[in-house]
Amino acid sequence: MPTWGWVLIAILALIAVAAVIVAARATATRRRTAHLKQHFGPEYERLVAESGDPGVAENELLTRQQQRKKLDVVALRPEARARYEEQWHAVQTGFIDSPAAAVADADRLVTLVMRERGYPVDDFERRAADISVDHPDVVDNYRSAHAIHLAQERGDVGTERQREAFVHYRALFDKLLTTDQNTTVESKAKEKQA
């Protein structure tokens, strides 16, 4: 076979290998996108709409997952869970007489529970990002509740919106108090080490 024949075969082989690599990457990207859409749901869609680029949104979500892995989030001990449930009941009861105070108290109580669980609480956006990894189904509610809380500090909120914020805080509060499989395993492992 002439030399040009071997060169042609080599070029065709390289093209075939490149096509396989491109197809494999496209498949991996589709799987990653599907996984992120499934896990984050509305949070995925919110970030895509905000950034205008699915790739940027996906990189943000992957970064959140990596940051979350670095956190030492633990389940609440039963006595802490009971204490927080009592505090929530008191806050909920107070809503009748003072919705504004109850919403502010709900915001503080959610932050306290997050701190005890091991989430960083210094910055709201960071809190929301961290919560989106573990509880993507309620992070949008958390953002809404916090926005209403801030608006109420300016006096821009009526009782119905305060009720809405309170319901949103309750949804996150319930998620934070629920012991999930992963944090239970982590907590038990740490207790054994102690």
mmCIF file of C-alpha atoms in Angstrom:
data_model
loop_
_atom_site.group_PDB
_atom_site.id
_atom_site.type_symbol
_atom_site.label_atom_id
_atom_site.label_comp_id
_atom_site.label_asym_id
_atom_site.label_seq_id
_atom_site.Cartn_x
_atom_site.Cartn_y
_atom_site.Cartn_z
ATOM 1 C CA MET A 1 0.000 0.000 0.000
ATOM 2 C CA PRO A 2 1.337 3.431 -0.844
ATOM 3 C CA THR A 3 2.270 5.859 1.938
ATOM 4 C CA TRP A 4 -0.692 8.132 1.222
ATOM 5 C CA GLY A 5 -2.983 5.137 1.895
ATOM 6 C CA TRP A 6 -1.524 4.654 5.355
ATOM 7 C CA VAL A 7 -1.785 8.380 6.045
ATOM 8 C CA LEU A 8 -5.442 8.316 4.959
ATOM 9 C CA ILE A 9 -6.167 5.328 7.248
ATOM 10 C CA ALA A 10 -4.436 7.098 10.162
ATOM 11 C CA ILE A 11 -6.457 10.279 9.554
ATOM 12 C CA LEU A 12 -9.723 8.322 9.391
ATOM 13 C CA ALA A 13 -8.799 6.479 12.602
ATOM 14 C CA LEU A 14 -8.079 9.797 14.361
ATOM 15 C CA ILE A 15 -11.403 11.191 13.156
ATOM 16 C CA ALA A 16 -13.211 8.096 14.468
ATOM 17 C CA VAL A 17 -11.473 8.360 17.872
ATOM 18 C CA ALA A 18 -12.277 12.084 18.064
ATOM 19 C CA ALA A 19 -15.924 11.355 17.246
ATOM 20 C CA VAL A 20 -16.089 8.754 20.027
ATOM 21 C CA ILE A 21 -14.518 11.196 22.505
ATOM 22 C CA VAL A 22 -16.919 13.991 21.515
ATOM 23 C CA ALA A 23 -19.907 11.647 21.823
ATOM 24 C CA ALA A 24 -18.731 10.417 25.237
ATOM 25 C CA ARG A 25 -18.301 13.980 26.501
ATOM 26 C CA ALA A 26 -21.726 14.966 25.183
ATOM 27 C CA THR A 27 -23.271 11.962 26.923
ATOM 28 C CA ALA A 28 -21.493 12.825 30.185
ATOM 29 C CA THR A 29 -22.660 16.430 29.913
ATOM 30 C CA ARG A 30 -26.264 15.339 29.299
ATOM 31 C CA ARG A 31 -26.115 13.015 32.311
ATOM 32 C CA ARG A 32 -24.656 15.748 34.507
ATOM 33 C CA THR A 33 -27.346 18.178 33.346
ATOM 34 C CA ALA A 34 -30.103 15.635 33.968
ATOM 35 C CA HIS A 35 -28.724 14.853 37.435
ATOM 36 C CA LEU A 36 -28.480 18.532 38.385
ATOM 37 C CA LYS A 37 -31.968 19.274 37.035
ATOM 38 C CA GLN A 38 -33.403 16.347 38.956
ATOM 39 C CA HIS A 39 -31.616 17.143 42.211
ATOM 40 C CA PHE A 40 -31.963 20.928 42.254
ATOM 41 C CA GLY A 41 -35.260 21.295 40.370
ATOM 42 C CA PRO A 42 -36.493 24.909 40.511
ATOM 43 C CA GLU A 43 -33.115 26.083 41.843
ATOM 44 C CA TYR A 44 -31.496 24.827 38.620
ATOM 45 C CA GLU A 45 -34.056 26.715 36.550
ATOM 46 C CA ARG A 46 -33.630 29.871 38.660
ATOM 47 C CA LEU A 47 -29.869 29.880 38.149
ATOM 48 C CA VAL A 48 -30.183 29.257 34.398
ATOM 49 C CA ALA A 49 -32.655 32.148 34.116
ATOM 50 C CA GLU A 50 -30.441 34.372 36.273
ATOM 51 C CA SER A 51 -27.200 33.632 34.396
ATOM 52 C CA GLY A 52 -28.679 33.052 30.950
ATOM 53 C CA ASP A 53 -26.286 30.139 30.460
ATOM 54 C CA PRO A 54 -26.914 26.528 31.570
ATOM 55 C CA GLY A 55 -23.161 25.908 31.733
ATOM 56 C CA VAL A 56 -22.634 28.762 34.186
ATOM 57 C CA ALA A 57 -25.575 27.582 36.287
ATOM 58 C CA GLU A 58 -24.317 23.999 36.331
ATOM 59 C CA ASN A 59 -20.824 25.090 37.351
ATOM 60 C CA GLU A 60 -22.339 27.099 40.208
ATOM 61 C CA LEU A 61 -24.346 24.085 41.390
ATOM 62 C CA LEU A 62 -21.315 21.802 41.163
ATOM 63 C CA THR A 63 -19.313 24.345 43.171
ATOM 64 C CA ARG A 64 -22.071 24.401 45.799
ATOM 65 C CA GLN A 65 -21.951 20.621 46.057
ATOM 66 C CA GLN A 66 -18.171 20.703 46.531
ATOM 67 C CA GLN A 67 -18.433 23.423 49.193
ATOM 68 C CA ARG A 68 -21.178 21.493 50.956
ATOM 69 C CA LYS A 69 -18.967 18.395 51.135
ATOM 70 C CA LYS A 70 -16.448 20.437 53.120
ATOM 71 C CA LEU A 71 -19.022 21.323 55.782
ATOM 72 C CA ASP A 72 -19.462 19.298 58.926
ATOM 73 C CA VAL A 73 -23.274 19.213 58.925
ATOM 74 C CA VAL A 74 -24.671 16.997 61.656
ATOM 75 C CA ALA A 75 -28.089 15.896 62.799
ATOM 76 C CA LEU A 76 -29.541 17.575 65.855
ATOM 77 C CA ARG A 77 -29.495 15.638 69.066
ATOM 78 C CA PRO A 78 -32.997 14.676 70.245
ATOM 79 C CA GLU A 79 -32.908 17.153 73.141
ATOM 80 C CA ALA A 80 -31.897 20.003 70.822
ATOM 81 C CA ARG A 81 -34.631 19.035 68.378
ATOM 82 C CA ALA A 82 -37.198 19.065 71.203
ATOM 83 C CA ARG A 83 -35.930 22.448 72.439
ATOM 84 C CA TYR A 84 -36.220 23.964 68.971
ATOM 85 C CA GLU A 85 -39.693 22.513 68.478
ATOM 86 C CA GLU A 86 -40.774 24.172 71.736
ATOM 87 C CA GLN A 87 -39.253 27.463 70.622
ATOM 88 C CA TRP A 88 -41.035 27.209 67.275
ATOM 89 C CA HIS A 89 -44.327 26.580 69.033
ATOM 90 C CA ALA A 90 -43.801 29.743 71.093
ATOM 91 C CA VAL A 91 -42.938 31.747 67.963
ATOM 92 C CA GLN A 92 -45.979 30.345 66.159
ATOM 93 C CA THR A 93 -48.251 31.223 69.053
ATOM 94 C CA GLY A 94 -46.829 34.754 69.039
ATOM 95 C CA PHE A 95 -47.785 35.199 65.391
ATOM 96 C CA ILE A 96 -51.378 35.923 66.391
ATOM 97 C CA ASP A 97 -50.471 38.964 68.475
ATOM 98 C CA SER A 98 -47.449 40.181 66.517
ATOM 99 C CA PRO A 99 -46.897 38.768 63.034
ATOM 100 C CA ALA A 100 -43.888 41.016 62.385
ATOM 101 C CA ALA A 101 -42.102 39.869 65.542
ATOM 102 C CA ALA A 102 -42.956 36.238 64.807
ATOM 103 C CA VAL A 103 -41.481 36.447 61.293
ATOM 104 C CA ALA A 104 -38.296 38.013 62.687
ATOM 105 C CA ASP A 105 -38.162 35.330 65.395
ATOM 106 C CA ALA A 106 -38.703 32.597 62.788
ATOM 107 C CA ASP A 107 -35.786 33.966 60.764
ATOM 108 C CA ARG A 108 -33.550 33.961 63.854
ATOM 109 C CA LEU A 109 -34.666 30.484 64.906
ATOM 110 C CA VAL A 110 -33.982 28.995 61.472
ATOM 111 C CA THR A 111 -30.524 30.596 61.567
ATOM 112 C CA LEU A 112 -29.868 29.137 65.044
ATOM 113 C CA VAL A 113 -30.831 25.649 63.890
ATOM 114 C CA MET A 114 -28.622 26.003 60.818
ATOM 115 C CA ARG A 115 -25.688 27.082 62.995
ATOM 116 C CA GLU A 116 -26.143 24.144 65.354
ATOM 117 C CA ARG A 117 -26.364 21.742 62.423
ATOM 118 C CA GLY A 118 -23.039 23.092 61.111
ATOM 119 C CA TYR A 119 -24.040 25.382 58.257
ATOM 120 C CA PRO A 120 -22.163 28.696 57.928
ATOM 121 C CA VAL A 121 -24.605 31.465 58.790
ATOM 122 C CA ASP A 122 -22.682 34.703 58.313
ATOM 123 C CA ASP A 123 -24.037 35.493 54.850
ATOM 124 C CA PHE A 124 -27.601 34.883 53.651
ATOM 125 C CA GLU A 125 -26.628 34.009 50.080
ATOM 126 C CA ARG A 126 -24.146 31.442 51.360
ATOM 127 C CA ARG A 127 -26.816 29.982 53.680
ATOM 128 C CA ALA A 128 -29.252 29.711 50.776
ATOM 129 C CA ALA A 129 -26.601 28.139 48.536
ATOM 130 C CA ASP A 130 -25.715 25.548 51.180
ATOM 131 C CA ILE A 131 -29.357 24.778 51.892
ATOM 132 C CA SER A 132 -29.983 24.358 48.153
ATOM 133 C CA VAL A 133 -27.678 21.335 48.101
ATOM 134 C CA ASP A 134 -29.403 19.505 50.962
ATOM 135 C CA HIS A 135 -32.939 20.856 50.620
ATOM 136 C CA PRO A 136 -33.444 22.150 47.073
ATOM 137 C CA ASP A 137 -37.198 21.773 47.409
ATOM 138 C CA VAL A 138 -37.459 24.557 50.010
ATOM 139 C CA VAL A 139 -34.598 26.937 49.178
ATOM 140 C CA ASP A 140 -36.817 29.110 46.995
ATOM 141 C CA ASN A 141 -39.275 29.359 49.885
ATOM 142 C CA TYR A 142 -36.414 30.329 52.171
ATOM 143 C CA ARG A 143 -35.360 33.106 49.800
ATOM 144 C CA SER A 144 -38.967 34.342 49.617
ATOM 145 C CA ALA A 145 -39.372 34.281 53.382
ATOM 146 C CA HIS A 146 -36.125 36.158 53.897
ATOM 147 C CA ALA A 147 -37.092 38.774 51.292
ATOM 148 C CA ILE A 148 -40.432 39.289 53.042
ATOM 149 C CA HIS A 149 -38.616 39.553 56.389
ATOM 150 C CA LEU A 150 -36.337 42.274 54.977
ATOM 151 C CA ALA A 151 -39.297 44.092 53.383
ATOM 152 C CA GLN A 152 -41.173 44.001 56.673
ATOM 153 C CA GLU A 153 -38.235 45.751 58.339
ATOM 154 C CA ARG A 154 -38.908 48.617 55.920
ATOM 155 C CA GLY A 155 -42.643 48.451 56.724
ATOM 156 C CA ASP A 156 -43.645 47.248 53.250
ATOM 157 C CA VAL A 157 -45.482 44.056 54.219
ATOM 158 C CA GLY A 158 -49.007 43.226 55.258
ATOM 159 C CA THR A 159 -50.209 40.364 57.423
ATOM 160 C CA GLU A 160 -50.900 38.013 54.499
ATOM 161 C CA ARG A 161 -47.308 38.301 53.261
ATOM 162 C CA GLN A 162 -46.065 37.803 56.816
ATOM 163 C CA ARG A 163 -48.136 34.641 57.020
ATOM 164 C CA GLU A 164 -46.613 33.506 53.736
ATOM 165 C CA ALA A 165 -43.099 34.126 55.092
ATOM 166 C CA PHE A 166 -43.927 32.248 58.255
ATOM 167 C CA VAL A 167 -45.170 29.229 56.295
ATOM 168 C CA HIS A 168 -41.981 29.278 54.211
ATOM 169 C CA TYR A 169 -39.802 29.450 57.302
ATOM 170 C CA ARG A 170 -41.745 26.549 58.766
ATOM 171 C CA ALA A 171 -41.051 24.397 55.695
ATOM 172 C CA LEU A 172 -37.298 24.924 56.043
ATOM 173 C CA PHE A 173 -37.442 24.575 59.819
ATOM 174 C CA ASP A 174 -39.118 21.168 59.458
ATOM 175 C CA LYS A 175 -36.462 20.045 56.954
ATOM 176 C CA LEU A 176 -33.667 21.165 59.258
ATOM 177 C CA LEU A 177 -35.114 19.282 62.205
ATOM 178 C CA THR A 178 -35.674 16.099 60.204
ATOM 179 C CA THR A 179 -32.851 13.636 60.632
ATOM 180 C CA ASP A 180 -31.735 12.413 57.257
ATOM 181 C CA GLN A 181 -29.802 9.215 56.595
ATOM 182 C CA ASN A 182 -26.475 10.880 55.750
ATOM 183 C CA THR A 183 -26.223 13.188 58.738
ATOM 184 C CA THR A 184 -27.329 10.411 61.081
ATOM 185 C CA VAL A 185 -24.521 8.182 59.841
ATOM 186 C CA GLU A 186 -22.015 11.029 60.163
ATOM 187 C CA SER A 187 -23.186 11.852 63.699
ATOM 188 C CA LYS A 188 -23.004 8.226 64.853
ATOM 189 C CA ALA A 189 -19.496 7.873 63.414
ATOM 190 C CA LYS A 190 -18.378 11.011 65.293
ATOM 191 C CA GLU A 191 -19.979 9.835 68.543
ATOM 192 C CA LYS A 192 -18.084 6.545 68.286
ATOM 193 C CA GLN A 193 -14.820 8.447 67.797
ATOM 194 C CA ALA A 194 -15.433 10.593 70.871
#
